[in-house]
PDB file of C-alpha atoms in Angstrom:
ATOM      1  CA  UNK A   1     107.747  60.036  78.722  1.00 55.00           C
ATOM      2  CA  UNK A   2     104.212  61.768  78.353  1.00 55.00           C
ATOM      3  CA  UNK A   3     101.492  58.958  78.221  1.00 56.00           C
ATOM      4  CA  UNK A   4      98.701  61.523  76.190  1.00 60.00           C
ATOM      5  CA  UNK A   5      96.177  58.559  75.102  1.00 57.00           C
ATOM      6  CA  UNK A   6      96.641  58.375  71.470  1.00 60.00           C
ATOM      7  CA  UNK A   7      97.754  56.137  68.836  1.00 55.00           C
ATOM      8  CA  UNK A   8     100.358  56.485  65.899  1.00 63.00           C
ATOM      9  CA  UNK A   9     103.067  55.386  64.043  1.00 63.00           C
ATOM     10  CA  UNK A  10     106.166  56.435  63.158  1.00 73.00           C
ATOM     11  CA  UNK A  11     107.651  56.629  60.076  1.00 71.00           C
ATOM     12  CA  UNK A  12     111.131  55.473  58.397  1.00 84.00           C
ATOM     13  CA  UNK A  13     111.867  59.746  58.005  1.00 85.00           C
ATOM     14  CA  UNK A  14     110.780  60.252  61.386  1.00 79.00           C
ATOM     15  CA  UNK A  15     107.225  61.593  60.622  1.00 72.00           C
ATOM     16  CA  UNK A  16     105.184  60.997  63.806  1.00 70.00           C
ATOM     17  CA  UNK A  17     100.961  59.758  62.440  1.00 61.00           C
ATOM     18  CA  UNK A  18      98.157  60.355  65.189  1.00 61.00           C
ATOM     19  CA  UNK A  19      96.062  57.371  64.313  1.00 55.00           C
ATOM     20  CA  UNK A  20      93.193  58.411  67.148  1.00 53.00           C
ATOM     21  CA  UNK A  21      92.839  58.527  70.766  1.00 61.00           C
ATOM     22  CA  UNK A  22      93.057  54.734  72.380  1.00 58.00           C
ATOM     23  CA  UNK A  23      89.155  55.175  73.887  1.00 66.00           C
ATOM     24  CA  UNK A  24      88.196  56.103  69.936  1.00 78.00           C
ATOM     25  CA  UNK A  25      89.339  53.054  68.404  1.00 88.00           C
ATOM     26  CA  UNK A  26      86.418  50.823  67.519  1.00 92.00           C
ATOM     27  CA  UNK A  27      86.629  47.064  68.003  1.00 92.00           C
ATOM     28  CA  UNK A  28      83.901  45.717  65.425  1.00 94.00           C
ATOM     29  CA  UNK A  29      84.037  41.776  64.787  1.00 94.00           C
ATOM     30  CA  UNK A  30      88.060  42.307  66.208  1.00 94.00           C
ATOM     31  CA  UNK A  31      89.193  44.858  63.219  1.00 94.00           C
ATOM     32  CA  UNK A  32      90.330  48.213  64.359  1.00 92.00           C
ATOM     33  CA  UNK A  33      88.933  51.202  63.408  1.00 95.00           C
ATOM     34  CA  UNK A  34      89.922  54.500  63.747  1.00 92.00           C
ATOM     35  CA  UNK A  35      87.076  57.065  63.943  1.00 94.00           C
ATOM     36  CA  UNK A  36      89.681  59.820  62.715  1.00 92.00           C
ATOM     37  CA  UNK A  37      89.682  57.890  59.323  1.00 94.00           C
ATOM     38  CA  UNK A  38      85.949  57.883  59.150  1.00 97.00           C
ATOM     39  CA  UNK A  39      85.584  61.417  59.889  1.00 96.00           C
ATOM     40  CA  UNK A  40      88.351  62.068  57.785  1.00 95.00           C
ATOM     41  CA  UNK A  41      86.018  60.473  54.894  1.00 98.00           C
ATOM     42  CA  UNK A  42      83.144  62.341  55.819  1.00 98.00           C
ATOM     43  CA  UNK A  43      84.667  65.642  55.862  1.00 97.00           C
ATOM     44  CA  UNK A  44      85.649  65.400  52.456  1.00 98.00           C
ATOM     45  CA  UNK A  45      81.884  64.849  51.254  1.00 98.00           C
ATOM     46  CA  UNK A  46      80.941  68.331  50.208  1.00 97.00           C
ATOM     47  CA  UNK A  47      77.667  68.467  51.988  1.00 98.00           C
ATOM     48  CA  UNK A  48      79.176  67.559  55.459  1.00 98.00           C
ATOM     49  CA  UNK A  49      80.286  70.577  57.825  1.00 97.00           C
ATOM     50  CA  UNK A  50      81.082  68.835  60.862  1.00 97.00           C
ATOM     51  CA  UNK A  51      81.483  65.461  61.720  1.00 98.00           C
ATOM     52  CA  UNK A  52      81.834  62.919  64.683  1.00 97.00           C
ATOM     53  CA  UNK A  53      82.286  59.248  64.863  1.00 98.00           C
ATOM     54  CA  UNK A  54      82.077  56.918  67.834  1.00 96.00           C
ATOM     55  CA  UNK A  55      80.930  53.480  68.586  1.00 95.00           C
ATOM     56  CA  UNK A  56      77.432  51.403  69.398  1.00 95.00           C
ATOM     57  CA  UNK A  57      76.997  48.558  70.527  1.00 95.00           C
ATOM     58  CA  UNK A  58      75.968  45.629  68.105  1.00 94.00           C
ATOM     59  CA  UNK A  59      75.347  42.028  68.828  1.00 92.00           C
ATOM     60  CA  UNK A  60      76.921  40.812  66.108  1.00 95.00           C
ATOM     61  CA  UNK A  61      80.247  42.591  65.992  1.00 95.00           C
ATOM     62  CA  UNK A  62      80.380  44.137  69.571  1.00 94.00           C
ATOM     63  CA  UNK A  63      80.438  47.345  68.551  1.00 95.00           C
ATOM     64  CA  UNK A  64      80.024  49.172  64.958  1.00 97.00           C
ATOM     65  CA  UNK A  65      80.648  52.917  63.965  1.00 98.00           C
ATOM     66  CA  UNK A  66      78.130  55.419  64.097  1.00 98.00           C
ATOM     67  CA  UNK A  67      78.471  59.337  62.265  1.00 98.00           C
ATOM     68  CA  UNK A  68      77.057  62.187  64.032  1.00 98.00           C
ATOM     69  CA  UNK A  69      77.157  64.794  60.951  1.00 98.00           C
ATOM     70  CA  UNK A  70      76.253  68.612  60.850  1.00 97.00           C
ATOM     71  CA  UNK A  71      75.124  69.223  57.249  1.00 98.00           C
ATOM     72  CA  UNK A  72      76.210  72.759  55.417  1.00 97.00           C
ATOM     73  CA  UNK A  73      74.050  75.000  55.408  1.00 96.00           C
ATOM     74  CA  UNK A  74      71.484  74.256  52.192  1.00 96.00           C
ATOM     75  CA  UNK A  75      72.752  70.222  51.953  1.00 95.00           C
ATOM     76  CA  UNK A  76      70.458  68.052  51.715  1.00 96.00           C
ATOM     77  CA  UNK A  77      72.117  65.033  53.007  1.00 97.00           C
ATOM     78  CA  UNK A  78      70.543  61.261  53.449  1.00 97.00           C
ATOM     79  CA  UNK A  79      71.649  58.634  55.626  1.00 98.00           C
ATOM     80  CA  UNK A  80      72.006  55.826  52.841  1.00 98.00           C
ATOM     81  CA  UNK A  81      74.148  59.038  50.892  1.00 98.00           C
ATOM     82  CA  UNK A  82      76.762  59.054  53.649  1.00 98.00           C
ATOM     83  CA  UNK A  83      76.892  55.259  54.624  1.00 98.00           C
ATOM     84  CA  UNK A  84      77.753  54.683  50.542  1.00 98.00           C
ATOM     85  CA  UNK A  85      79.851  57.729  50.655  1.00 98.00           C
ATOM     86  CA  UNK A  86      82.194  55.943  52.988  1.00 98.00           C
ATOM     87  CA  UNK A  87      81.928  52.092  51.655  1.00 98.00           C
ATOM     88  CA  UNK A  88      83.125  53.418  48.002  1.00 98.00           C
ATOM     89  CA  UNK A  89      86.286  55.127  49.898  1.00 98.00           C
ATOM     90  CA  UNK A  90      87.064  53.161  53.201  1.00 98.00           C
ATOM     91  CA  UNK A  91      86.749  49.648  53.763  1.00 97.00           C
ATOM     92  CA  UNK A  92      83.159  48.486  54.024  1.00 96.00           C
ATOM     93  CA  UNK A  93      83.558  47.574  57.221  1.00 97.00           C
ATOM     94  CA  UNK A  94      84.831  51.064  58.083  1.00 98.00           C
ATOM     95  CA  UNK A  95      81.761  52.448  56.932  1.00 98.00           C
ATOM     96  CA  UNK A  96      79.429  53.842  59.147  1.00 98.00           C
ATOM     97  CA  UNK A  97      76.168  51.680  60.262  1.00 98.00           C
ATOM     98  CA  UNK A  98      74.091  54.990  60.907  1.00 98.00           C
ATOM     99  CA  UNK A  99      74.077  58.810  60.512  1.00 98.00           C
ATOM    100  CA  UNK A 100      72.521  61.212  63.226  1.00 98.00           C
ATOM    101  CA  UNK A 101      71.982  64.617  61.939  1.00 98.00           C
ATOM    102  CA  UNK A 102      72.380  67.431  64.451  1.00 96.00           C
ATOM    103  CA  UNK A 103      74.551  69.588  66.156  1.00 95.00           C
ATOM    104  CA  UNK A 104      78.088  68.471  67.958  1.00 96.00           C
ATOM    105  CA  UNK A 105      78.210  69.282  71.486  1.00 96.00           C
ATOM    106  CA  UNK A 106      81.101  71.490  72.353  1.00 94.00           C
ATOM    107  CA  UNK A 107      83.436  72.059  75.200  1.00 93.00           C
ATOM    108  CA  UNK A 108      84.021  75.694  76.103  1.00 95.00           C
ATOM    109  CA  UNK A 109      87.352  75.473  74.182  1.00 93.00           C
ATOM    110  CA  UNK A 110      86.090  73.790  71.023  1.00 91.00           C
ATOM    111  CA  UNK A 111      86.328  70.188  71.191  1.00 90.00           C
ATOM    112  CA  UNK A 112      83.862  67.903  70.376  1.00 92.00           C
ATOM    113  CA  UNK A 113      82.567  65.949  73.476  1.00 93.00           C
ATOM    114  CA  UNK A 114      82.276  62.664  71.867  1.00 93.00           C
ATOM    115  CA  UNK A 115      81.637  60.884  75.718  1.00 92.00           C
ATOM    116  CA  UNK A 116      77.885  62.899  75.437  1.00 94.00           C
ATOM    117  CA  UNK A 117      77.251  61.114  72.208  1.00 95.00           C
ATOM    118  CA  UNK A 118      78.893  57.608  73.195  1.00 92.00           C
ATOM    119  CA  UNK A 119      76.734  57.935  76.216  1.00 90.00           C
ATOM    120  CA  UNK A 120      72.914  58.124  74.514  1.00 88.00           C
ATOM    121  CA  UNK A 121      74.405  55.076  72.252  1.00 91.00           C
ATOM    122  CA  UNK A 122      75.729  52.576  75.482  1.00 88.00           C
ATOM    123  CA  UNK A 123      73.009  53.551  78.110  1.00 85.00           C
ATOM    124  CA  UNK A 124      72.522  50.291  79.934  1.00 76.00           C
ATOM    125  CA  UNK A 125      74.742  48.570  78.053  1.00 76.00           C
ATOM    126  CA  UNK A 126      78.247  47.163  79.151  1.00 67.00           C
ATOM    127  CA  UNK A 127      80.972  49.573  77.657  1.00 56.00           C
ATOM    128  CA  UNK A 128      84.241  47.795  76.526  1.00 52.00           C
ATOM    129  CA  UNK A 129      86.792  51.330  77.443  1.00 46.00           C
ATOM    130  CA  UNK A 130      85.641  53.584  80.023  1.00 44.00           C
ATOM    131  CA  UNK A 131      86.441  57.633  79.428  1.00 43.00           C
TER     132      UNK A 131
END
C-alpha cells in the first residue's frame, strides 16, 4: 500500500472519489469540510480564475473556511458576491467566511502552496494538523 495523504471513497462500480488531502479538511464546529468542494463552487462562478481554500482559526467553531480567489481579467468581484455565491450552492456552513483577492503562490511545477496562505491565517495561533 501507498499512504499518499488524501481522502476518498469508493464506489459500488469501482469508481475511486478524491475527496481532498487529510491536512485540507476543515474541522468547523466538528462538520467536515472539504476545501476541494468549495473551490469546486468557486470555480464555477464565472468571474473567478483561480481559486484556493484553506482554514482560519475562529473561536467559535475552531476553524472556518477562507477563499483566496484570482478574479478574470475585467471581473469585478465582491466579497459578499462570493460568500452568497457559495451559501445558495453548498451548505451554508460550507460557505466561505472571507475572500482574499490576489494572486496564488506557486511551486515551480504548478501547484498551489496552500501552507504560505494557511501560514499568514494561524501565525501565533495553535494549528490543529501540521504540514
Amino acid at each position: 500500500w501507498f499512504h499518499s495523504g488524501d481522502l476518498g471513497v469508493m464506489h459500488p462500480d469501482g469508481y475511486i472519489e478524491l475527496k481532498d488531502r487529510a491536512k485540507d479538511i476543515i474541522i468547523s464546529g466538528g462538520e467536515n469540510i472539504s476545501t476541494i468542494e468549495v473551490e469546486n463552487t468557486l470555480y464555477k462562478h464565472p468571474g473567478v480564475q483561480d481559486v484556493a481554500v484553506v482554514s482560519r482559526p475562529d473561536d467559535k467553531w475552531g476553524e472556518v473556511p477562507v477563499a483566496f480567489v484570482t478574479p478574470r481579467e475585467g471581473a469585478k468581484l465582491e466579497e459578499r458576491e462570493l460568500i452568497e455565491f457559495c451559501r445558495n450552492n453548498l451548505a451554508h456552513y460550507k460557505a466561505p467566511k472571507a475572500v482574499f483577492f490576489q494572486v496564488l503562490p506557486r511551486t515551480s511545477t504548478g501547484k498551489v502552496q496552500k501552507y504560505v496562505l494557511r501560514e499568514g491565517l494561524w501565525q501565533g495561533k495553535q494549528k490543529r494538523i501540521q504540514g
